[in-house]
Structure formats: structure tokens, C-alpha cells
Amino acid sequence: MILVYDTAVERNPKVLKTCRKYLHWTQRSVFQGELTTAQYRALMAALKTTIDPDYDSIVTYAARSPDMIESKDPRR
């Protein structure tokens, strides 16, 4: 799972804290990791109580298998 968010500055700390409970923080507003269906639902429910859907956005990308994703960091 990859999660990317764009929220108002005043909501960033709470969104960051919520996402860090479930996923690994990779950079600014980007997280990645493996989630069960129940964990995904819990994360999204928690985020929905935090964000303003008229202003903020959260996008998730799911892979069918962790083997199907190759992650590269050009700095390493």
C-alpha cells in the first residue's frame, strides 16, 4: 500500500500521526507498507474524521502482491 496525502497545514500533524500508526513514513506526505483489510479500513475511518473532504485529499495505491513492486531510492 502506498498512501499520499495533501491536507491543510493545520491538519498535517494529526494526519501524519494517524498514518504513522499503520504505515512507514517515507517522505513528507508519502507512506508505504502492508496492511490487512481491517487495518486499511481502520486507517481510512480515522483519516475521515480528521480531514476536510472539500479541501484535503488522500490517495492510496494497492498492489496485488508485494512481489509486484520494486522500490528504488536514487540516493542509495
mmCIF file of C-alpha atoms in Angstrom:
data_model
loop_
_atom_site.group_PDB
_atom_site.id
_atom_site.type_symbol
_atom_site.label_atom_id
_atom_site.label_comp_id
_atom_site.label_asym_id
_atom_site.label_seq_id
_atom_site.Cartn_x
_atom_site.Cartn_y
_atom_site.Cartn_z
ATOM 1 C CA MET A 1 0.000 0.000 0.000
ATOM 2 C CA ILE A 2 1.212 3.478 -0.820
ATOM 3 C CA LEU A 3 -0.655 6.418 0.696
ATOM 4 C CA VAL A 4 -0.195 10.043 -0.344
ATOM 5 C CA TYR A 5 -1.959 12.974 1.257
ATOM 6 C CA ASP A 6 -2.344 16.701 0.679
ATOM 7 C CA THR A 7 -4.043 18.443 3.594
ATOM 8 C CA ALA A 8 -4.286 21.902 5.113
ATOM 9 C CA VAL A 9 -1.292 22.814 7.262
ATOM 10 C CA GLU A 10 -3.304 22.751 10.475
ATOM 11 C CA ARG A 11 -4.377 19.137 9.838
ATOM 12 C CA ASN A 12 -0.975 17.818 8.757
ATOM 13 C CA PRO A 13 0.258 16.810 12.248
ATOM 14 C CA LYS A 14 -2.825 14.734 13.035
ATOM 15 C CA VAL A 15 -2.864 13.068 9.598
ATOM 16 C CA LEU A 16 0.862 12.314 9.923
ATOM 17 C CA LYS A 17 0.408 10.798 13.389
ATOM 18 C CA THR A 18 -2.519 8.649 12.230
ATOM 19 C CA CYS A 19 -0.699 7.362 9.144
ATOM 20 C CA ARG A 20 2.434 6.531 11.156
ATOM 21 C CA LYS A 21 0.382 4.148 13.302
ATOM 22 C CA TYR A 22 -0.229 1.951 10.257
ATOM 23 C CA LEU A 23 2.456 2.615 7.619
ATOM 24 C CA HIS A 24 6.121 3.550 7.233
ATOM 25 C CA TRP A 25 6.769 7.236 6.621
ATOM 26 C CA THR A 26 8.950 7.527 3.520
ATOM 27 C CA GLN A 27 8.903 11.275 2.837
ATOM 28 C CA ARG A 28 6.776 14.314 3.684
ATOM 29 C CA SER A 29 3.258 13.124 2.881
ATOM 30 C CA VAL A 30 4.068 9.677 1.499
ATOM 31 C CA PHE A 31 3.715 6.377 3.358
ATOM 32 C CA GLN A 32 4.138 2.742 2.391
ATOM 33 C CA GLY A 33 3.655 -0.676 3.907
ATOM 34 C CA GLU A 34 1.485 -3.746 4.083
ATOM 35 C CA LEU A 35 -1.989 -3.578 5.618
ATOM 36 C CA THR A 36 -4.679 -6.125 6.225
ATOM 37 C CA THR A 37 -8.179 -5.251 5.070
ATOM 38 C CA ALA A 38 -9.152 -4.478 8.669
ATOM 39 C CA GLN A 39 -6.128 -2.205 9.156
ATOM 40 C CA TYR A 40 -6.896 -0.366 5.919
ATOM 41 C CA ARG A 41 -10.493 0.208 6.992
ATOM 42 C CA ALA A 42 -9.396 1.428 10.434
ATOM 43 C CA LEU A 43 -6.844 3.811 8.907
ATOM 44 C CA MET A 44 -9.330 5.267 6.439
ATOM 45 C CA ALA A 45 -12.006 5.639 9.135
ATOM 46 C CA ALA A 46 -9.548 7.511 11.359
ATOM 47 C CA LEU A 47 -8.481 9.777 8.497
ATOM 48 C CA LYS A 48 -12.074 10.560 7.503
ATOM 49 C CA THR A 49 -12.678 12.024 10.965
ATOM 50 C CA THR A 50 -9.586 14.234 10.596
ATOM 51 C CA ILE A 51 -9.725 15.675 7.084
ATOM 52 C CA ASP A 52 -11.994 18.120 5.316
ATOM 53 C CA PRO A 53 -13.077 16.229 2.159
ATOM 54 C CA ASP A 54 -13.857 19.513 0.375
ATOM 55 C CA TYR A 55 -10.266 20.698 0.769
ATOM 56 C CA ASP A 56 -7.964 17.748 1.568
ATOM 57 C CA SER A 57 -7.097 14.689 -0.467
ATOM 58 C CA ILE A 58 -5.834 11.237 0.385
ATOM 59 C CA VAL A 59 -4.922 8.770 -2.348
ATOM 60 C CA THR A 60 -3.997 5.136 -1.823
ATOM 61 C CA TYR A 61 -2.390 2.727 -4.253
ATOM 62 C CA ALA A 62 -2.625 -1.012 -3.644
ATOM 63 C CA ALA A 63 -0.626 -3.811 -5.223
ATOM 64 C CA ARG A 64 -1.950 -7.306 -5.607
ATOM 65 C CA SER A 65 1.280 -8.676 -4.170
ATOM 66 C CA PRO A 66 4.365 -7.141 -2.517
ATOM 67 C CA ASP A 67 6.421 -9.058 -5.080
ATOM 68 C CA MET A 68 4.935 -6.904 -7.836
ATOM 69 C CA ILE A 69 6.505 -3.676 -6.519
ATOM 70 C CA GLU A 70 10.113 -2.657 -6.818
ATOM 71 C CA SER A 71 11.123 0.393 -4.828
ATOM 72 C CA LYS A 72 14.291 2.313 -5.690
ATOM 73 C CA ASP A 73 15.931 5.258 -3.976
ATOM 74 C CA PRO A 74 18.342 7.021 -6.366
ATOM 75 C CA ARG A 75 20.335 8.354 -3.399
ATOM 76 C CA ARG A 76 21.442 4.815 -2.475
#
